Each structure stands twice: as structure tokens, then as C-alpha cells.
Tab-separated table of N, CA and C in Angstrom:
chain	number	residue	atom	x	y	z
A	5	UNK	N	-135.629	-37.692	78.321
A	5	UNK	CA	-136.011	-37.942	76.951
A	5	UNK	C	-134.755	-38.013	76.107
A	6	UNK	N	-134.422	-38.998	75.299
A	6	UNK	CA	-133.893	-39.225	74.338
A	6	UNK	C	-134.049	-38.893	73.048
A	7	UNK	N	-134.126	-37.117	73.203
A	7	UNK	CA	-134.671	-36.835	71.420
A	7	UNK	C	-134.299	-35.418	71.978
A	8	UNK	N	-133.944	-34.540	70.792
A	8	UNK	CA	-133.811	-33.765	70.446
A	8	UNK	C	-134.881	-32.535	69.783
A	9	UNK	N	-136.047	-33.333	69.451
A	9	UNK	CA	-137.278	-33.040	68.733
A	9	UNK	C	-138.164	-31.925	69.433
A	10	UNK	N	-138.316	-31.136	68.762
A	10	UNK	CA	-139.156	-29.789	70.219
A	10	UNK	C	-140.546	-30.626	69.971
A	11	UNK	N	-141.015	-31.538	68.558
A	11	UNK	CA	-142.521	-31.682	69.167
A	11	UNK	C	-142.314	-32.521	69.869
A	12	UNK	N	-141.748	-33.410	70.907
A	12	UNK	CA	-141.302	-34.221	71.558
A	12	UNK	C	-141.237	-33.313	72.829
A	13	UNK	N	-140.032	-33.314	72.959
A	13	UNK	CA	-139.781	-32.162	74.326
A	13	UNK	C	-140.877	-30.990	74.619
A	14	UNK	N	-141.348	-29.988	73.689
A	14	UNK	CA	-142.039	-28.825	74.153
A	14	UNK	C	-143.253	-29.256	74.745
A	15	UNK	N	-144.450	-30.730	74.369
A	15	UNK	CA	-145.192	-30.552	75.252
A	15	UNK	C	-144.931	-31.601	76.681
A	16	UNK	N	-143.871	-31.855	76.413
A	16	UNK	CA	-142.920	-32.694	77.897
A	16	UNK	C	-142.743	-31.533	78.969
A	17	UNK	N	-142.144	-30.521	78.499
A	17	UNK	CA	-141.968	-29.635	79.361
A	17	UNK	C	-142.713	-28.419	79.420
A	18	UNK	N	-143.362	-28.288	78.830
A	18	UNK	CA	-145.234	-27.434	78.787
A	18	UNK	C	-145.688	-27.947	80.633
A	19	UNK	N	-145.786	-29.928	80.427
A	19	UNK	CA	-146.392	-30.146	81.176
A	19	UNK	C	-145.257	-30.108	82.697
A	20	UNK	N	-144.372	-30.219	82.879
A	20	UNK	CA	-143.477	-30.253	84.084
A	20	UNK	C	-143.657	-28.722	84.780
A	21	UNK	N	-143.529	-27.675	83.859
A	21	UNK	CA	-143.537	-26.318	84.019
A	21	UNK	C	-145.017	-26.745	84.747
A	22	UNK	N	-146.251	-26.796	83.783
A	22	UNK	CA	-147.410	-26.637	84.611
A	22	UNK	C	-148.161	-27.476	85.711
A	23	UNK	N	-146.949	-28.180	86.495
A	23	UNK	CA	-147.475	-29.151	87.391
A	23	UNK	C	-146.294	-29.063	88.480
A	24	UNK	N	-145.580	-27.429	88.278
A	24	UNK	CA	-144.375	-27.572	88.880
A	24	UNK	C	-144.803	-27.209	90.512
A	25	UNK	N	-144.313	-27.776	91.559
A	25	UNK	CA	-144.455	-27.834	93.287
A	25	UNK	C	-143.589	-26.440	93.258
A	26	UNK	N	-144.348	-25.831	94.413
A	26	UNK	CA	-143.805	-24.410	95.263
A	26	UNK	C	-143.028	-25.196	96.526
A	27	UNK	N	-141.365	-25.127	96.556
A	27	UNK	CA	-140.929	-25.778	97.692
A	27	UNK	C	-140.210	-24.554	98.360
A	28	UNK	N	-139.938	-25.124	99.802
A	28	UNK	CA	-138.914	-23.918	100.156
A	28	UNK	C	-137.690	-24.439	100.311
A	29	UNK	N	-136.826	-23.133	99.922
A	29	UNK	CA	-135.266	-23.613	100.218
A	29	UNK	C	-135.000	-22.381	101.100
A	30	UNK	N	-134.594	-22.982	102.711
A	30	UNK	CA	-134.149	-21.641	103.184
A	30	UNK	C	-135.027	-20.819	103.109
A	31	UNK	N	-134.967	-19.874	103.095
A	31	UNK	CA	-136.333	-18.889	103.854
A	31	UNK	C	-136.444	-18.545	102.420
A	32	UNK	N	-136.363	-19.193	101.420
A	32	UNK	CA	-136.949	-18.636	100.097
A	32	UNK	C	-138.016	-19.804	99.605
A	33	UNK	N	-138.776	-19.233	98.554
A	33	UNK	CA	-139.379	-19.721	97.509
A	33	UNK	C	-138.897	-20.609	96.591
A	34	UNK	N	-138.651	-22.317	96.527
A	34	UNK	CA	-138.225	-22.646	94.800
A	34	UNK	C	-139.260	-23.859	93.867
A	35	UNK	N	-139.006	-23.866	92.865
A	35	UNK	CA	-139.589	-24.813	92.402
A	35	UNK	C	-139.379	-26.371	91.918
A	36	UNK	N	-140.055	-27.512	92.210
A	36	UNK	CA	-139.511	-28.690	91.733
A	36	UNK	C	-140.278	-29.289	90.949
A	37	UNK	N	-139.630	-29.541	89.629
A	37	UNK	CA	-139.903	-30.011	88.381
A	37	UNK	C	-139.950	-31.621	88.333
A	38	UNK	N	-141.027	-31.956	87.927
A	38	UNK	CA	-141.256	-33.682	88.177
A	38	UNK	C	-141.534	-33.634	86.792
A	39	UNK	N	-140.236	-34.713	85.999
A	39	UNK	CA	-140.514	-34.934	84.652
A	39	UNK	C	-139.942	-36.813	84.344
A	40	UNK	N	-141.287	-37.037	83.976
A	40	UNK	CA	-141.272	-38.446	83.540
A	40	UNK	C	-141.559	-39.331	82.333
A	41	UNK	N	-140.762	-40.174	81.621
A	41	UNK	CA	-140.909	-40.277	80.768
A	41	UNK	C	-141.793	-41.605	80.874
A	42	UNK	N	-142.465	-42.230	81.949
A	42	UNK	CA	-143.753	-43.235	81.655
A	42	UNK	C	-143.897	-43.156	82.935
A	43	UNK	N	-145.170	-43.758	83.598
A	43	UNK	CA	-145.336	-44.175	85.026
A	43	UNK	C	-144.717	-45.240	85.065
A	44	UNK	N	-144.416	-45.919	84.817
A	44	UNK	CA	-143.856	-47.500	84.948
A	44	UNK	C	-143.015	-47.352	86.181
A	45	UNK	N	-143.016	-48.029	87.263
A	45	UNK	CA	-142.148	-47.489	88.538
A	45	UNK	C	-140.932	-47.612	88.362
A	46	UNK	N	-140.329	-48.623	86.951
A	46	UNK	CA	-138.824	-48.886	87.098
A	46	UNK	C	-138.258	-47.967	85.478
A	47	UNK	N	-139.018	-46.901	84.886
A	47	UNK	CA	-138.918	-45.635	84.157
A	47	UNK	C	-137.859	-44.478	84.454
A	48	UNK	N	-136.993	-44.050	83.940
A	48	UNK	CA	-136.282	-43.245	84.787
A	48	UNK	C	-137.350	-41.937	84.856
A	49	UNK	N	-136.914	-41.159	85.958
A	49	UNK	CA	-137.640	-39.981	86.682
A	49	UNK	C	-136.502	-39.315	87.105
A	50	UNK	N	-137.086	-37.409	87.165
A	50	UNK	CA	-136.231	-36.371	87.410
A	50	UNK	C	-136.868	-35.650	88.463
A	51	UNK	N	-136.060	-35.565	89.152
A	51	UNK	CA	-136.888	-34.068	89.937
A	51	UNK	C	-135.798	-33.112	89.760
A	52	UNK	N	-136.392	-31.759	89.378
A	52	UNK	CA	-134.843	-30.678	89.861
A	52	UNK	C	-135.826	-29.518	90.188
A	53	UNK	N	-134.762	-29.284	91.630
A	53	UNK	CA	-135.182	-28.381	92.258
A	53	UNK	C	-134.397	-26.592	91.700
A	54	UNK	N	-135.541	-26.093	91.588
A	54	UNK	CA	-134.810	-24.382	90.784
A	54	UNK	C	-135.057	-23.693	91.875
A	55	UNK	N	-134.094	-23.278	92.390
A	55	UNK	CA	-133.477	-22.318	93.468
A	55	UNK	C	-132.891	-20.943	93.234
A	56	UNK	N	-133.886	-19.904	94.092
A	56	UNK	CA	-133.470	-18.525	93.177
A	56	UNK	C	-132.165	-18.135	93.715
A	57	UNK	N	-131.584	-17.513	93.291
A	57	UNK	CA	-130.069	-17.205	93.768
A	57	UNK	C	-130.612	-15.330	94.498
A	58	UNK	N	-130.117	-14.648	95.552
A	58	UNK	CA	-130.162	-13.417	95.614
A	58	UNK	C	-129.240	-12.694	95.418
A	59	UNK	N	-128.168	-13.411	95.379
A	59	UNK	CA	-127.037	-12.616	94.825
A	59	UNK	C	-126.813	-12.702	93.809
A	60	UNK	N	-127.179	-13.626	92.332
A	60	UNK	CA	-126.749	-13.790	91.455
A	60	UNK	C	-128.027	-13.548	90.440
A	61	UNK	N	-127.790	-13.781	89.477
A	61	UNK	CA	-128.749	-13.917	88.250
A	61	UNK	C	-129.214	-15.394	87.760
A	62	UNK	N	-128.214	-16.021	87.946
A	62	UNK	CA	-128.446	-17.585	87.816
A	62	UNK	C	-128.643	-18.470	88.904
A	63	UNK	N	-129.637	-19.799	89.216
A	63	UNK	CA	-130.269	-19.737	90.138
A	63	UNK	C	-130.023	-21.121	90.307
A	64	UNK	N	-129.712	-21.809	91.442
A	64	UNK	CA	-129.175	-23.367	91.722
A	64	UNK	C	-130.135	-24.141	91.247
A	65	UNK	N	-129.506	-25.655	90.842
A	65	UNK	CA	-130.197	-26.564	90.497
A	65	UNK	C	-129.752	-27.688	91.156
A	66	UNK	N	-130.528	-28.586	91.732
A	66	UNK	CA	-130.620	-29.987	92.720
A	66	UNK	C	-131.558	-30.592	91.684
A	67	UNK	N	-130.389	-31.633	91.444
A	67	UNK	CA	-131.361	-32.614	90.810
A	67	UNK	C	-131.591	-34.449	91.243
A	68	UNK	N	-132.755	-34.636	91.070
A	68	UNK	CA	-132.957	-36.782	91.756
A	68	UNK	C	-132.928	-37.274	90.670
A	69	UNK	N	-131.636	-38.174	89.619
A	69	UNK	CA	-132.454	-38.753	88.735
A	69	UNK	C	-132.656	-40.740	89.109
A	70	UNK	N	-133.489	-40.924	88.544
A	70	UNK	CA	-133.359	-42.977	89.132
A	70	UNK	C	-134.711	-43.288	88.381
A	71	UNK	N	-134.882	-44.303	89.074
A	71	UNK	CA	-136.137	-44.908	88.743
A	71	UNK	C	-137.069	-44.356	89.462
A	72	UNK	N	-138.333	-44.228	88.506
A	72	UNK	CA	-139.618	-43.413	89.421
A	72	UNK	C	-140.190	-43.922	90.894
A	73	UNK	N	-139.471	-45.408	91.238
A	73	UNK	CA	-139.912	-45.641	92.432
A	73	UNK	C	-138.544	-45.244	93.858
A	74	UNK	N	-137.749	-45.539	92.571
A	74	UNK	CA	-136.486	-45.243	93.930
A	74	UNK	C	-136.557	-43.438	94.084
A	75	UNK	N	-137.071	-42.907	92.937
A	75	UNK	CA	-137.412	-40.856	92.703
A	75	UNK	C	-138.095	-40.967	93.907
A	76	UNK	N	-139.154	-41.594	93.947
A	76	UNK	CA	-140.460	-40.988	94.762
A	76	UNK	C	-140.242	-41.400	96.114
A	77	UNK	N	-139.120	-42.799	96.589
A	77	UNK	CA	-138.776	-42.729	98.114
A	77	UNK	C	-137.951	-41.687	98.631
A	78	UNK	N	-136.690	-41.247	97.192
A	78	UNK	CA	-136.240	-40.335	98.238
A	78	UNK	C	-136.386	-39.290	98.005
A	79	UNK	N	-137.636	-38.630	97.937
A	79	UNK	CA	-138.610	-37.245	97.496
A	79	UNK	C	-138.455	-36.582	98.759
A	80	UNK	N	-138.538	-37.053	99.866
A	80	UNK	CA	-138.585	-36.664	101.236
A	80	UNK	C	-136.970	-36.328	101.643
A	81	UNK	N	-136.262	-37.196	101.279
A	81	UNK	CA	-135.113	-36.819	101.687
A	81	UNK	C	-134.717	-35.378	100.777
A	82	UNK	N	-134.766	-35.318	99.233
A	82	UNK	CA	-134.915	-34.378	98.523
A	82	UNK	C	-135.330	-32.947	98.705
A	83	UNK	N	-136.240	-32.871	99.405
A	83	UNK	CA	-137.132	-31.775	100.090
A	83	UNK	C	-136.477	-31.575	101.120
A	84	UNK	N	-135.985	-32.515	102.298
A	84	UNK	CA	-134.878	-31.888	103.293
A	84	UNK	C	-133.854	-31.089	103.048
A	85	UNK	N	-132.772	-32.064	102.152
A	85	UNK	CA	-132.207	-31.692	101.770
A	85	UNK	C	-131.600	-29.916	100.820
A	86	UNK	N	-133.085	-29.470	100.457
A	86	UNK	CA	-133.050	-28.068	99.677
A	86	UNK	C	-133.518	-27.468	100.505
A	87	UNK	N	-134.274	-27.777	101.625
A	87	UNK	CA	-135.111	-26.440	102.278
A	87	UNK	C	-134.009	-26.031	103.479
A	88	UNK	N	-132.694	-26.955	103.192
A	88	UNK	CA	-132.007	-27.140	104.419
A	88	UNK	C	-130.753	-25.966	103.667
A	89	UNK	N	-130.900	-25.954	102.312
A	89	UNK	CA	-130.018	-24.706	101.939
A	89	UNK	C	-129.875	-23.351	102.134
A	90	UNK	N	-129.134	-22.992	102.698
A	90	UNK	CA	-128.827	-20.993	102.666
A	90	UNK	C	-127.783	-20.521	101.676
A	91	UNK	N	-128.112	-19.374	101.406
A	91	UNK	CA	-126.938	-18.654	100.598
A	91	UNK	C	-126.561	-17.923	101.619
A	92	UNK	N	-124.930	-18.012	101.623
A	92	UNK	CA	-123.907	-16.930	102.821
A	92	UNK	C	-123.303	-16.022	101.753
């Protein structure tokens, strides 16, 4: 989104929060945030994956941004890619 505006953004991200996927990263729990600003397949699209940290307080972020059709092919690779993470 291109705005600054919370009535803009807050129910943008009301809805990402409440449609957010339980993924795993590594033998943990994270979540991935699908936020779009139209269906239109050539729309840009986000996914970011929130990854809890156990050693830290602040918690990794993986993010897809592109077009919602090129988002949604490499969704799969995306999901490899984080569940394939460990913290050493």
C-alpha cells in the first residue's frame, strides 16, 4: 500500500493478521502473512513469513514480494525454503 493513512492500512492489516497461515520453520511454529492490494494476478503481492526467534526477542522475517501470480507460483518454493530454517 501506498499510503500512510491508518483508515487505509488498519483494516488492510486487521485482515492479513486474521487470515494469517500456521507454517513451520524448523521444528517451530511461524506465521505467513498474505497481503494484497487487488486480486488482479499482475497486482503486487506480499507474503512474509514471522519466525519466532528462541534466543532472541525479535523474530525473523522472509519476505515474497512480485506479482500475485508470480507470489502464488513460488509459494511452494517459499514454504521450503522457511521450514528448511534452524537457529544454531
Amino acid at each position: 500500500l501506498k499510503t500512510d493513512d491508518p483508515a487505509v492500512i488498519g483494516p488492510q492489516a486487521e485482515k492479513a493478521v486474521a487470515a494469517a497461515e500456521t507454517i513451520q520453520a524448523g521444528d517451530q511454529e511461524a506465521k505467513l502473512y498474505t497481503i494484497r492490494v487487488a486480486n488482479d494476478p499482475e497486482s503486487i503481492g506480499l507474503f512474509v513469513a514471522v519466525i519466532p526467534s528462541q534466543k532472541s526477542q525479535a523474530p525473523f522475517f522472509v519476505k515474497l514480494k512480485s506479482s500475485n501470480r508470480i507470489a502464488d507460483e513460488q509459494k511452494p518454493n517459499l514454504l521450503r525454503f522457511v521450514q528448511s530454517l534452524r537457529e544454531e
